[in-house]
Every structure is written in C-alpha cells, then in structure tokens.
C-alpha cells in the first residue's frame, strides 16, 4: 500500500503539505542567518581579508546576535517538539474487548487499500474522525481503573502508534446497524492513506506542535521570567501558525476529498441511507442530553446508559411520528453495539465521560456523584428534583415573609401548600396594569436572603467555560457536528425546536413530558409579549436566582489534577449544553415542581420519564400534556384561573400540605 493514491485531492494535499514544510524551512533559515553571517565575518578576519575597526565591530555584533538568535530558536524548537498536543477525551476500546469491531475496521481498510487505524476509541458525540496520537507524550498506557483516555491498544507497549486512532461516536454504535456503521466509517478510515504519507504527516506534526506551543505560552502558574519566555515562544508560534494557516486548511480539505473519493467504491448506496441515520441519531442524542441527562447531572446523578437511552428515544419517536415509521423496521437487524464484548461497560464509561464534558462532573463516582439506572430515574431524579425545587421555593417565600396559608386557621397552616404559591403570585398588585419598571431587581429587594454583598439577584453562577485546545486538524469541532442534506431530511421527524442544537430549552428540564415543547414555544413567545415578569413574580424570580447562585457557589468544585488526563480538564465543562437559565425560567420550573409535588401527594400521580421530553407527570397513567401553559399564565400574567381549573379537573387539592425533602 502506497498510503496515498492518484486522487486529485491527495495531490492537492501533498502540495499544500510541502508548502507548510517550506514555511518551516524558511523559519529555520531566518534563525540561522545571523549565525551564518557571523561565521563569514569570522572567517574573513582569520584570513586577513576583512580587517579594520568596522569589521571587528561587525564580527562582535553579529557573533552575539547569532548566538542569541540561535538560543532563542533552539528554545522555540524545543518547546514545539516537546509540547504535548491536545487530545480529545475518549473512551478506550481494547482489541480483546471488541474483536469483531477491530476485524470490521481492518477489513474495511483492506478494501480501501489503506493502513488500518492503530486503535479505536469512542467519544460521547455524534461524530467520527481520525486523531494523530504519535507524540511521545501520548505513549504511556492509561492508568489502572481509568477508561476516559486512550494511548493505543491496551496490552501494547508501543509508544508511537503507526497510524492514527479511529474515534467513533458512541451513539452510532447503539443506533446504527453493522452495515450502516461500516458505510459511515468508510470515508473516515480512508483518511489513513493520506495520513501515512511522510510529507502530510510531517506537516501535521509541525502544525500540531505550533498549536501546543501556543497553549504552553498561555498556561498560568509560572514565575515572571518563565512567563516572559513562554510569551515570546507563543508569539513566534502564532506568527508561524498565521503563515501556514491557509496551506494547512487546504491540505486537510484535500485529505478529506481524497478519502471521500476513495470510499465511493465501498457501500456507496448504503452510505446514503446511513447518513439519514446520522442526522436522526444526532437529533435524538441532543434531545436526550438536554431533556433527560441534564436534570440528573444537576442532581448529582449521572445516567449510566445514555447510549441505550438514545435507542429508546428514537424508538419512541418512530412510534409517535408517522414520518419515522420506516426506521422502526431497522431494529430487526443486528445493531453495531453487538460488535462489543461488553457493551454495558462501554456505555457506562461513555456516559460518565459525557457528564464530565457537558456538565463538568467528577471523574469518579462518589456520595454526591453516583450513577442511576433508567428504571430508578423517576424516583431518584424526577421526584427528588421536584421536591428540592419546591423546598427552595418555600424557603424563599419564608425569607420574604410570605404567610404559609393566608386566611386560614387550620392546624396545618404552617405546612407548605400549593395554595400559598397560587395566592402569592396572583396578588392584586401583580396583575395591576400600571407599568412597572423593567430594571432588574436590586439586591435590597431580596434582603431576607442575603446582604448586598451577594450581588444582583439576577446574576446566575454560570460555570466557567474557558477556551479549550481540543481542536485538531484531523476532525471538526465535536460540539458543532456538520448537518448533511440527508440529515436534514431525516430531522423533520422531530419538531422544529428539536432539530436545532442551539435551541436547548432550559424550561424543559423538570417539566412534565409532553409539555416541554409547548413550554419552549410559550417561553419564546413570552419573551416578546412579556419582556419582564412583574410584581411579586419578578421579586420571587430574582430571589430564586440569588438563592440558586449561592447554592452553586457553596458546592465544592469537582476537578481532577491536570496530569491525570491527556486533555485539559481544568475548565470543565468543555461543551456546556445550555446557557444559564433566566429568572423567569427558574420561577416557572419551581412552580411546576410544586404543582407536580401536590399532584403526587394529593391525587395519586406519579413521576415518570419520557424519552423525548424528560421528566413527566403521570396522572392516571397518562402524561399531563397541558400543564405548562397554565403555569406560564400564572407566572407571567398573574392569572391563576387556568391552573386552578386544571387542578380541579385533575383532582389535586392545593390546600393540602406536600412533602418536601
């Protein structure tokens, strides 16, 4: 195998790689030029050709300048050569744990006449790519008991793999059939051919080294002298990166074009069908993370079978939507996860890694960070979350001095009830049509919850999401997967807001299933029709925001040491799913949680899990599909009539006390 064929894209990639290497050679020539001039001057002086005061001064100046430039160039070259390139967070797949998968990939490489990947890893994302891990820093085997990194196949002690690592999106293995996975991986595996070419490999190593050198220059925690030296190295690295940026981009495009051209002869017709599954899998994965996994992560629990949940979510979609009925027939074929010896173990490792990347959870389980099965999700996550939110809501009302049950003398008047919330939010001055100020609540408006030092009540404690250096030239950014036309053709099986990755509706978290989509629509509509909630709702929403911010600030940070992983985990989450929730969304979630608690305690309702909409309220075994707009009517308009009518219809007693945590 030559490693690079006669494809037009391969020739373009090689020419661009040579252009990158020429830039490296020119930089080396510039670094050697002062020393070369000094050598010429010294040689002229020794042969009595260049004598005199001027030449003596020139020899001294050029000798010193040449030595300084050589030392600086040596330092830059040393940093570029030894800096550790970024590695994408993945889950290792040993050959003994997936022999059928390795056999399929090698057979595919033989059919494409390219080198086989040196190892296989999984990523909790709907994407696949080749990643170069030939740097010596990536050579040591992973630590015992850690599955979120890969440095080659386990059991192999080679420090430099011969070919790139094949990274596969874990949702593909569970949702796709074996033939579909092979068709999708064909153009990816075909990229090992151009990657094996010496010129392209050298150009990639140079670019990755420069990228790593820039990251070294921006690392904190150094003394001023070292920091100044690293800043100089980073400046030179950035200058070289700008010089070869266009050539490197065109080189990668040429590699991708060559790989796609070579893969056309392998399962081309099946790959067109498989691309539809790529779009569908991405839509289901995005929905599962934002509607189902995120509420559990916020509760300190991480679902241990996320990939299996994707299958359940998309199967539920095929049952609901007639546009997806054709996909249900695929379930009789062999799934790609059968290529793994222990799919449950791999799924658990990928689920934990997803929690780290998208939420910032710890690397290992503990008392405050434990797995949860799907069977336990309704009781362990949904019910507990609703009661925690209800308890927080009543705690804020207590701090504001709101009476428990106005106008009653019942012995249980001190118990938390839904009537207290309804009465407070539907107070007459809340529905007054006089215009209110749209300025955010001042800290003094929620003085019972804290002092002015707590900051404005509408400031949420969003987790820091610093820049990462995970981007490589071998793959697109994992948090922005490309959407193909075939994927867009499959995506309409979901509603419009479901197929838009950027439209993660925070209100869906903790709201009953079947109402999350409505909540999203009503919330977006409310943004224009009700720019600001007013009166008691505005004050209560600001107080809830401040209380939640204090709770998040008091939570201990979960972070491992930087040396424990080959990727930077000091700024987790690397890919946060959602922006901080607004005050109105927080208030809506808490009122909904209080309603759900009252339904469970007084009407025999039960918490449930909907694979597409997340937490759901089950009344008489059916999902409450019309609760969200009634809660929004109370929160935004101060009108409790729709919600009270729904409570009466559902047999819920708002005056009865509810159980909190």
mmCIF file of C-alpha atoms in Angstrom, residues 139-400:
data_model
loop_
_atom_site.group_PDB
_atom_site.id
_atom_site.type_symbol
_atom_site.label_atom_id
_atom_site.label_comp_id
_atom_site.label_asym_id
_atom_site.label_seq_id
_atom_site.Cartn_x
_atom_site.Cartn_y
_atom_site.Cartn_z
ATOM 1 C CA UNK A 139 2.524 6.868 24.513
ATOM 2 C CA UNK A 140 2.246 5.604 28.145
ATOM 3 C CA UNK A 141 -0.652 3.234 28.756
ATOM 4 C CA UNK A 142 -3.671 4.608 30.622
ATOM 5 C CA UNK A 143 -3.717 4.474 34.379
ATOM 6 C CA UNK A 144 -5.307 1.473 36.008
ATOM 7 C CA UNK A 145 -9.021 1.903 36.523
ATOM 8 C CA UNK A 146 -9.316 4.893 34.139
ATOM 9 C CA UNK A 147 -11.259 4.449 30.899
ATOM 10 C CA UNK A 148 -11.596 8.053 29.719
ATOM 11 C CA UNK A 149 -8.309 8.176 27.820
ATOM 12 C CA UNK A 150 -6.527 6.154 25.198
ATOM 13 C CA UNK A 151 -2.866 5.917 24.262
ATOM 14 C CA UNK A 152 -3.026 2.967 21.923
ATOM 15 C CA UNK A 153 -4.481 -0.503 22.303
ATOM 16 C CA UNK A 154 -4.295 -1.867 25.822
ATOM 17 C CA UNK A 155 -1.694 -4.517 26.257
ATOM 18 C CA UNK A 156 0.531 -2.902 23.628
ATOM 19 C CA UNK A 157 3.651 -1.136 24.906
ATOM 20 C CA UNK A 158 4.444 0.731 21.714
ATOM 21 C CA UNK A 159 4.993 4.412 22.462
ATOM 22 C CA UNK A 160 4.442 5.555 18.865
ATOM 23 C CA UNK A 161 1.426 4.068 17.037
ATOM 24 C CA UNK A 162 1.964 3.526 13.328
ATOM 25 C CA UNK A 163 -1.359 5.045 12.243
ATOM 26 C CA UNK A 164 -3.954 7.463 13.620
ATOM 27 C CA UNK A 165 -6.558 6.416 16.149
ATOM 28 C CA UNK A 166 -10.102 5.925 14.874
ATOM 29 C CA UNK A 167 -12.570 7.796 17.111
ATOM 30 C CA UNK A 168 -16.219 6.719 16.728
ATOM 31 C CA UNK A 169 -19.266 8.436 18.175
ATOM 32 C CA UNK A 170 -20.769 6.120 20.762
ATOM 33 C CA UNK A 171 -24.415 6.852 19.749
ATOM 34 C CA UNK A 172 -23.590 5.438 16.308
ATOM 35 C CA UNK A 173 -22.681 2.057 17.779
ATOM 36 C CA UNK A 174 -26.007 1.706 19.581
ATOM 37 C CA UNK A 175 -28.368 3.174 16.999
ATOM 38 C CA UNK A 176 -26.822 2.112 13.697
ATOM 39 C CA UNK A 177 -26.806 -1.355 12.232
ATOM 40 C CA UNK A 178 -23.498 -3.057 11.391
ATOM 41 C CA UNK A 179 -23.765 -2.326 7.673
ATOM 42 C CA UNK A 180 -24.673 1.311 8.272
ATOM 43 C CA UNK A 181 -21.731 1.794 10.615
ATOM 44 C CA UNK A 182 -19.340 0.299 8.071
ATOM 45 C CA UNK A 183 -20.687 2.615 5.382
ATOM 46 C CA UNK A 184 -20.363 5.701 7.603
ATOM 47 C CA UNK A 185 -16.814 4.801 8.668
ATOM 48 C CA UNK A 186 -15.593 4.124 5.121
ATOM 49 C CA UNK A 187 -14.579 7.745 4.272
ATOM 50 C CA UNK A 188 -13.093 8.162 7.754
ATOM 51 C CA UNK A 189 -10.922 5.052 7.534
ATOM 52 C CA UNK A 190 -9.905 6.025 4.006
ATOM 53 C CA UNK A 191 -8.195 9.064 5.517
ATOM 54 C CA UNK A 192 -5.424 6.863 6.962
ATOM 55 C CA UNK A 193 -3.963 6.640 3.455
ATOM 56 C CA UNK A 194 -3.064 10.331 3.073
ATOM 57 C CA UNK A 195 -2.162 10.456 6.773
ATOM 58 C CA UNK A 196 0.569 7.879 6.181
ATOM 59 C CA UNK A 197 2.317 9.992 3.559
ATOM 60 C CA UNK A 198 5.584 11.381 5.035
ATOM 61 C CA UNK A 199 5.060 14.953 3.815
ATOM 62 C CA UNK A 200 1.482 15.205 5.091
ATOM 63 C CA UNK A 201 2.407 13.559 8.394
ATOM 64 C CA UNK A 202 5.348 15.937 8.889
ATOM 65 C CA UNK A 203 3.216 18.983 8.083
ATOM 66 C CA UNK A 204 0.553 17.876 10.555
ATOM 67 C CA UNK A 205 3.124 17.295 13.288
ATOM 68 C CA UNK A 206 4.533 20.775 12.703
ATOM 69 C CA UNK A 207 1.107 22.447 12.889
ATOM 70 C CA UNK A 208 0.100 20.466 15.975
ATOM 71 C CA UNK A 209 3.405 21.321 17.618
ATOM 72 C CA UNK A 210 2.852 25.018 16.989
ATOM 73 C CA UNK A 211 -0.665 24.770 18.418
ATOM 74 C CA UNK A 212 0.683 23.037 21.515
ATOM 75 C CA UNK A 213 3.402 25.696 21.886
ATOM 76 C CA UNK A 214 0.760 28.419 21.888
ATOM 77 C CA UNK A 215 -1.068 26.557 24.662
ATOM 78 C CA UNK A 216 2.172 26.294 26.671
ATOM 79 C CA UNK A 217 2.657 30.049 26.432
ATOM 80 C CA UNK A 218 -0.809 30.717 27.856
ATOM 81 C CA UNK A 219 -0.533 28.271 30.774
ATOM 82 C CA UNK A 220 -0.785 30.010 34.188
ATOM 83 C CA UNK A 221 1.229 29.460 37.348
ATOM 84 C CA UNK A 222 4.743 30.407 36.231
ATOM 85 C CA UNK A 223 7.285 32.869 37.536
ATOM 86 C CA UNK A 224 7.580 36.223 35.715
ATOM 87 C CA UNK A 225 10.823 35.287 33.930
ATOM 88 C CA UNK A 226 9.484 31.958 32.689
ATOM 89 C CA UNK A 227 6.206 33.584 31.767
ATOM 90 C CA UNK A 228 8.034 36.170 29.644
ATOM 91 C CA UNK A 229 9.993 33.451 27.857
ATOM 92 C CA UNK A 230 6.862 31.406 27.218
ATOM 93 C CA UNK A 231 5.100 34.505 25.906
ATOM 94 C CA UNK A 232 7.904 35.002 23.389
ATOM 95 C CA UNK A 233 7.689 31.380 22.276
ATOM 96 C CA UNK A 234 3.916 31.687 21.916
ATOM 97 C CA UNK A 235 4.324 34.847 19.825
ATOM 98 C CA UNK A 236 6.656 33.082 17.404
ATOM 99 C CA UNK A 237 4.330 30.057 17.267
ATOM 100 C CA UNK A 238 1.334 32.270 16.476
ATOM 101 C CA UNK A 239 3.309 34.014 13.742
ATOM 102 C CA UNK A 240 4.169 30.689 12.124
ATOM 103 C CA UNK A 241 0.592 29.447 12.505
ATOM 104 C CA UNK A 242 -0.735 32.517 10.712
ATOM 105 C CA UNK A 243 1.767 31.945 7.933
ATOM 106 C CA UNK A 244 0.751 28.341 7.293
ATOM 107 C CA UNK A 245 -2.949 28.551 8.211
ATOM 108 C CA UNK A 246 -4.251 28.688 4.663
ATOM 109 C CA UNK A 247 -1.978 25.888 3.469
ATOM 110 C CA UNK A 248 -2.936 23.664 6.415
ATOM 111 C CA UNK A 249 -6.631 24.270 5.790
ATOM 112 C CA UNK A 250 -6.358 23.402 2.120
ATOM 113 C CA UNK A 251 -4.265 20.354 2.994
ATOM 114 C CA UNK A 252 -6.986 18.986 5.259
ATOM 115 C CA UNK A 253 -9.624 19.680 2.624
ATOM 116 C CA UNK A 254 -7.555 17.786 0.116
ATOM 117 C CA UNK A 255 -7.187 14.852 2.509
ATOM 118 C CA UNK A 256 -10.949 14.782 3.083
ATOM 119 C CA UNK A 257 -11.664 14.960 -0.659
ATOM 120 C CA UNK A 258 -9.220 12.141 -1.357
ATOM 121 C CA UNK A 259 -10.735 9.978 1.374
ATOM 122 C CA UNK A 260 -14.282 10.586 0.108
ATOM 123 C CA UNK A 261 -13.239 9.775 -3.456
ATOM 124 C CA UNK A 262 -11.565 6.555 -2.415
ATOM 125 C CA UNK A 263 -14.510 5.475 -0.249
ATOM 126 C CA UNK A 264 -17.039 5.816 -3.066
ATOM 127 C CA UNK A 265 -16.351 2.253 -4.161
ATOM 128 C CA UNK A 266 -17.344 0.834 -0.761
ATOM 129 C CA UNK A 267 -21.029 0.655 0.256
ATOM 130 C CA UNK A 268 -21.842 3.903 -1.512
ATOM 131 C CA UNK A 269 -25.569 3.235 -1.780
ATOM 132 C CA UNK A 270 -25.831 2.127 1.829
ATOM 133 C CA UNK A 271 -23.892 5.199 2.950
ATOM 134 C CA UNK A 272 -26.577 7.479 1.520
ATOM 135 C CA UNK A 273 -29.165 5.710 3.669
ATOM 136 C CA UNK A 274 -26.825 5.694 6.679
ATOM 137 C CA UNK A 275 -26.420 9.471 6.513
ATOM 138 C CA UNK A 276 -30.101 9.760 7.342
ATOM 139 C CA UNK A 277 -29.419 7.786 10.492
ATOM 140 C CA UNK A 278 -26.568 10.158 11.346
ATOM 141 C CA UNK A 279 -28.958 13.110 11.396
ATOM 142 C CA UNK A 280 -31.582 11.185 13.321
ATOM 143 C CA UNK A 281 -29.045 9.945 15.867
ATOM 144 C CA UNK A 282 -27.758 13.471 16.405
ATOM 145 C CA UNK A 283 -31.268 14.829 16.974
ATOM 146 C CA UNK A 284 -32.038 12.045 19.454
ATOM 147 C CA UNK A 285 -28.705 12.422 21.256
ATOM 148 C CA UNK A 286 -29.117 16.173 21.567
ATOM 149 C CA UNK A 287 -32.652 15.728 22.894
ATOM 150 C CA UNK A 288 -31.576 13.050 25.376
ATOM 151 C CA UNK A 289 -28.744 15.154 26.797
ATOM 152 C CA UNK A 290 -30.714 18.371 27.236
ATOM 153 C CA UNK A 291 -34.075 16.950 28.353
ATOM 154 C CA UNK A 292 -33.125 13.768 30.228
ATOM 155 C CA UNK A 293 -29.453 13.724 31.229
ATOM 156 C CA UNK A 294 -29.050 17.378 32.245
ATOM 157 C CA UNK A 295 -31.665 17.272 35.052
ATOM 158 C CA UNK A 296 -29.942 14.214 36.505
ATOM 159 C CA UNK A 297 -26.499 15.794 36.285
ATOM 160 C CA UNK A 298 -27.751 18.840 38.156
ATOM 161 C CA UNK A 299 -28.977 16.484 40.875
ATOM 162 C CA UNK A 300 -25.560 14.850 41.285
ATOM 163 C CA UNK A 301 -26.628 11.686 39.424
ATOM 164 C CA UNK A 302 -25.416 10.564 36.015
ATOM 165 C CA UNK A 303 -27.419 8.140 33.851
ATOM 166 C CA UNK A 304 -25.196 5.127 33.254
ATOM 167 C CA UNK A 305 -26.791 4.005 29.964
ATOM 168 C CA UNK A 306 -27.010 7.096 27.784
ATOM 169 C CA UNK A 307 -26.345 5.251 24.526
ATOM 170 C CA UNK A 308 -29.083 2.738 25.284
ATOM 171 C CA UNK A 309 -31.318 5.712 26.033
ATOM 172 C CA UNK A 310 -30.732 7.036 22.508
ATOM 173 C CA UNK A 311 -32.159 3.816 21.095
ATOM 174 C CA UNK A 312 -35.194 4.090 23.386
ATOM 175 C CA UNK A 313 -35.711 7.755 22.485
ATOM 176 C CA UNK A 314 -35.533 7.178 18.737
ATOM 177 C CA UNK A 315 -37.712 4.085 19.013
ATOM 178 C CA UNK A 316 -40.294 6.179 20.853
ATOM 179 C CA UNK A 317 -40.019 8.773 18.115
ATOM 180 C CA UNK A 318 -40.675 6.150 15.455
ATOM 181 C CA UNK A 319 -43.758 5.065 17.409
ATOM 182 C CA UNK A 320 -45.154 8.606 17.700
ATOM 183 C CA UNK A 321 -44.281 10.126 14.356
ATOM 184 C CA UNK A 322 -45.518 8.583 11.140
ATOM 185 C CA UNK A 323 -42.560 10.190 9.328
ATOM 186 C CA UNK A 324 -40.219 7.921 11.272
ATOM 187 C CA UNK A 325 -42.164 4.695 10.849
ATOM 188 C CA UNK A 326 -39.694 3.418 8.258
ATOM 189 C CA UNK A 327 -36.867 3.490 10.776
ATOM 190 C CA UNK A 328 -38.581 1.014 13.098
ATOM 191 C CA UNK A 329 -38.043 -1.843 10.630
ATOM 192 C CA UNK A 330 -34.296 -1.463 11.085
ATOM 193 C CA UNK A 331 -34.488 -2.644 14.675
ATOM 194 C CA UNK A 332 -34.690 -6.242 13.493
ATOM 195 C CA UNK A 333 -31.182 -6.057 12.032
ATOM 196 C CA UNK A 334 -28.000 -6.588 14.031
ATOM 197 C CA UNK A 335 -27.017 -3.438 15.955
ATOM 198 C CA UNK A 336 -23.423 -2.270 15.799
ATOM 199 C CA UNK A 337 -23.078 -2.490 19.594
ATOM 200 C CA UNK A 338 -23.068 -6.277 19.179
ATOM 201 C CA UNK A 339 -19.513 -5.830 17.920
ATOM 202 C CA UNK A 340 -18.528 -5.120 21.541
ATOM 203 C CA UNK A 341 -17.969 -7.899 24.050
ATOM 204 C CA UNK A 342 -19.322 -5.873 26.994
ATOM 205 C CA UNK A 343 -21.492 -3.053 25.614
ATOM 206 C CA UNK A 344 -22.890 -2.201 29.054
ATOM 207 C CA UNK A 345 -19.425 -1.448 30.464
ATOM 208 C CA UNK A 346 -18.504 0.689 27.470
ATOM 209 C CA UNK A 347 -21.826 2.520 27.661
ATOM 210 C CA UNK A 348 -21.244 3.319 31.328
ATOM 211 C CA UNK A 349 -17.763 4.705 30.628
ATOM 212 C CA UNK A 350 -19.052 6.821 27.740
ATOM 213 C CA UNK A 351 -21.928 8.101 29.899
ATOM 214 C CA UNK A 352 -19.550 9.206 32.638
ATOM 215 C CA UNK A 353 -17.329 10.950 30.105
ATOM 216 C CA UNK A 354 -20.361 12.726 28.645
ATOM 217 C CA UNK A 355 -21.259 14.002 32.108
ATOM 218 C CA UNK A 356 -17.737 15.384 32.507
ATOM 219 C CA UNK A 357 -17.641 17.085 29.120
ATOM 220 C CA UNK A 358 -21.136 18.552 29.031
ATOM 221 C CA UNK A 359 -21.696 19.256 32.718
ATOM 222 C CA UNK A 360 -18.304 19.186 34.455
ATOM 223 C CA UNK A 361 -18.865 16.306 36.857
ATOM 224 C CA UNK A 362 -16.077 14.474 38.690
ATOM 225 C CA UNK A 363 -14.041 11.739 37.028
ATOM 226 C CA UNK A 364 -15.114 9.087 39.526
ATOM 227 C CA UNK A 365 -18.265 8.191 41.403
ATOM 228 C CA UNK A 366 -18.802 9.314 44.981
ATOM 229 C CA UNK A 367 -21.502 10.121 47.542
ATOM 230 C CA UNK A 368 -22.523 13.260 45.638
ATOM 231 C CA UNK A 369 -21.929 11.846 42.156
ATOM 232 C CA UNK A 370 -23.394 8.383 41.586
ATOM 233 C CA UNK A 371 -24.866 6.522 38.587
ATOM 234 C CA UNK A 372 -28.572 5.988 38.131
ATOM 235 C CA UNK A 373 -30.371 3.369 36.036
ATOM 236 C CA UNK A 374 -33.270 4.256 33.802
ATOM 237 C CA UNK A 375 -35.631 2.195 35.984
ATOM 238 C CA UNK A 376 -34.682 4.325 39.012
ATOM 239 C CA UNK A 377 -34.746 7.643 37.147
ATOM 240 C CA UNK A 378 -38.351 8.654 38.001
ATOM 241 C CA UNK A 379 -37.924 8.169 41.747
ATOM 242 C CA UNK A 380 -34.256 9.058 42.155
ATOM 243 C CA UNK A 381 -34.154 12.069 39.838
ATOM 244 C CA UNK A 382 -37.589 13.345 38.858
ATOM 245 C CA UNK A 383 -39.334 13.119 42.237
ATOM 246 C CA UNK A 384 -36.272 14.286 44.146
ATOM 247 C CA UNK A 385 -35.720 17.243 41.837
ATOM 248 C CA UNK A 386 -39.329 18.382 42.099
ATOM 249 C CA UNK A 387 -39.237 18.249 45.888
ATOM 250 C CA UNK A 388 -35.904 20.068 46.077
ATOM 251 C CA UNK A 389 -37.258 22.835 43.852
ATOM 252 C CA UNK A 390 -40.470 23.019 45.892
ATOM 253 C CA UNK A 391 -38.472 23.233 49.115
ATOM 254 C CA UNK A 392 -36.330 26.022 47.671
ATOM 255 C CA UNK A 393 -39.440 27.895 46.560
ATOM 256 C CA UNK A 394 -40.968 27.784 50.037
ATOM 257 C CA UNK A 395 -37.645 28.657 51.624
ATOM 258 C CA UNK A 396 -37.504 31.828 49.534
ATOM 259 C CA UNK A 397 -41.125 32.639 50.397
ATOM 260 C CA UNK A 398 -40.299 32.224 54.081
ATOM 261 C CA UNK A 399 -37.351 34.583 53.699
ATOM 262 C CA UNK A 400 -39.635 37.155 52.105
#
